[in-house]
XYZ file of C-alpha atoms in Angstrom:
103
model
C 72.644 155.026 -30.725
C 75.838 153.425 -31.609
C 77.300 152.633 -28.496
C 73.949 150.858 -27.974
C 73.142 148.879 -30.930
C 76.741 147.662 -31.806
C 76.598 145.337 -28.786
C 73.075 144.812 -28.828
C 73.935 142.952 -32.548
C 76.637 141.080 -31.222
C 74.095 139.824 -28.105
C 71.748 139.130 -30.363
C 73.624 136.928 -32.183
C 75.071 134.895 -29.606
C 71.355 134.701 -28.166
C 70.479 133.518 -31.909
C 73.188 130.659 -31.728
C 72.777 129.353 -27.984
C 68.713 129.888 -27.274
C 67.512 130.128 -31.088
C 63.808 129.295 -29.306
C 63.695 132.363 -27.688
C 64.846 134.938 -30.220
C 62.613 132.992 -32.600
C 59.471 133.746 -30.280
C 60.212 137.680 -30.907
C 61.864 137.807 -34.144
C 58.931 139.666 -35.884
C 59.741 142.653 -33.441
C 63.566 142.123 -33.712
C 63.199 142.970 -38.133
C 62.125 146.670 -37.594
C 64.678 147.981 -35.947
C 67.338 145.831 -37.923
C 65.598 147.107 -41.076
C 65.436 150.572 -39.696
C 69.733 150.215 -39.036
C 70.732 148.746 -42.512
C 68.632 151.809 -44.413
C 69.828 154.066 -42.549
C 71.354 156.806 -44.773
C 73.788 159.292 -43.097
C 73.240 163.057 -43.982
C 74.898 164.349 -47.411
C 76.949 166.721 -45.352
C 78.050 164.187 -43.025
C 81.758 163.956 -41.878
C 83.840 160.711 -42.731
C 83.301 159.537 -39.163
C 79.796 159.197 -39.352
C 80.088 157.181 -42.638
C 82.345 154.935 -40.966
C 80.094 154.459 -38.111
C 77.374 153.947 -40.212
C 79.156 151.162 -42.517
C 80.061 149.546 -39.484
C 76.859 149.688 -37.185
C 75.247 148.190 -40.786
C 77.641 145.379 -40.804
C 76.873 144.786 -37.243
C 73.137 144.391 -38.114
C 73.767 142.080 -41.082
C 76.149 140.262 -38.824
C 73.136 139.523 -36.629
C 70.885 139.180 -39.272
C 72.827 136.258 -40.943
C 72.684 134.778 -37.590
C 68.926 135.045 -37.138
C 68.635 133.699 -40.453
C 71.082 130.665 -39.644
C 68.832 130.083 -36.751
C 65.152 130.324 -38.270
C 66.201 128.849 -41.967
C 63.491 131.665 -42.972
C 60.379 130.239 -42.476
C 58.860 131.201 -39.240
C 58.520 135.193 -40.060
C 56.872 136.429 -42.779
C 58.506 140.053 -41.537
C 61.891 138.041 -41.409
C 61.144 136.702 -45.076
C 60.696 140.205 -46.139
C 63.707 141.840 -44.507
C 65.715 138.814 -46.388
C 64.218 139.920 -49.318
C 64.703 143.294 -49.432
C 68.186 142.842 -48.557
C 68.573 140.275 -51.273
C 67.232 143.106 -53.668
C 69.784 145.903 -53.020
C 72.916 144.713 -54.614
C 75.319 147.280 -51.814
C 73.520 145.490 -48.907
C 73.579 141.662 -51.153
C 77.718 141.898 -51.119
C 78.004 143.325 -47.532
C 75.453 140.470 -46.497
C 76.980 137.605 -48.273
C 80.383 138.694 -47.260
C 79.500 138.626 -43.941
C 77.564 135.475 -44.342
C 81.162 133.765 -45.394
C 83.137 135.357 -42.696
């Protein structure tokens, strides 16, 4: 849910930057649900609210994911490795992520 994951991103991130041994220990079961969040597709019908939502809860991911990626350099995960790669493939997510990335 929204409310849920928005901060859980932000937590995760901070975790990422102050205890990286930690969230490096359970990052293989941290890149479902990430990868889950940044596919996510609101319905065709859906109302411009949702879209928003969406947009942002994805940038919230990505915002997390550039951190766990800052933190690991890539190589621990293979799962990790593949997330990165799959968002390196979609040009939308590529911009949103290397914008973020920069921030």
């Amino acid at each position: 849910h929204y409310d849920v994951k928005m901060p859980c991103h932000l937590i995760l991130s901070k975790l990422a930057d102050k205890c990286p041994s930690a969230v490096l220990a359970v990052l293989d079961s941290l890149v479902e649900p990430l990868q889950k969040t940044v596919n996510f597709k609101p319905k065709l019908d859906a109302v411009k609210q949702e879209v928003d939502r969406n947009e942002d809860m994805i940038r919230s991911a990505l915002r997390a994911i550039a951190s766990l990626n800052r933190t690991s350099g890539g190589d621990c995960s293979l799962k990790f490795k593949n997330l990165m790669s799959e968002i390196s493939k979609s040009p939308t997510l590529w911009d949103k992520y290397y914008s973020i990335r920069n921030e």
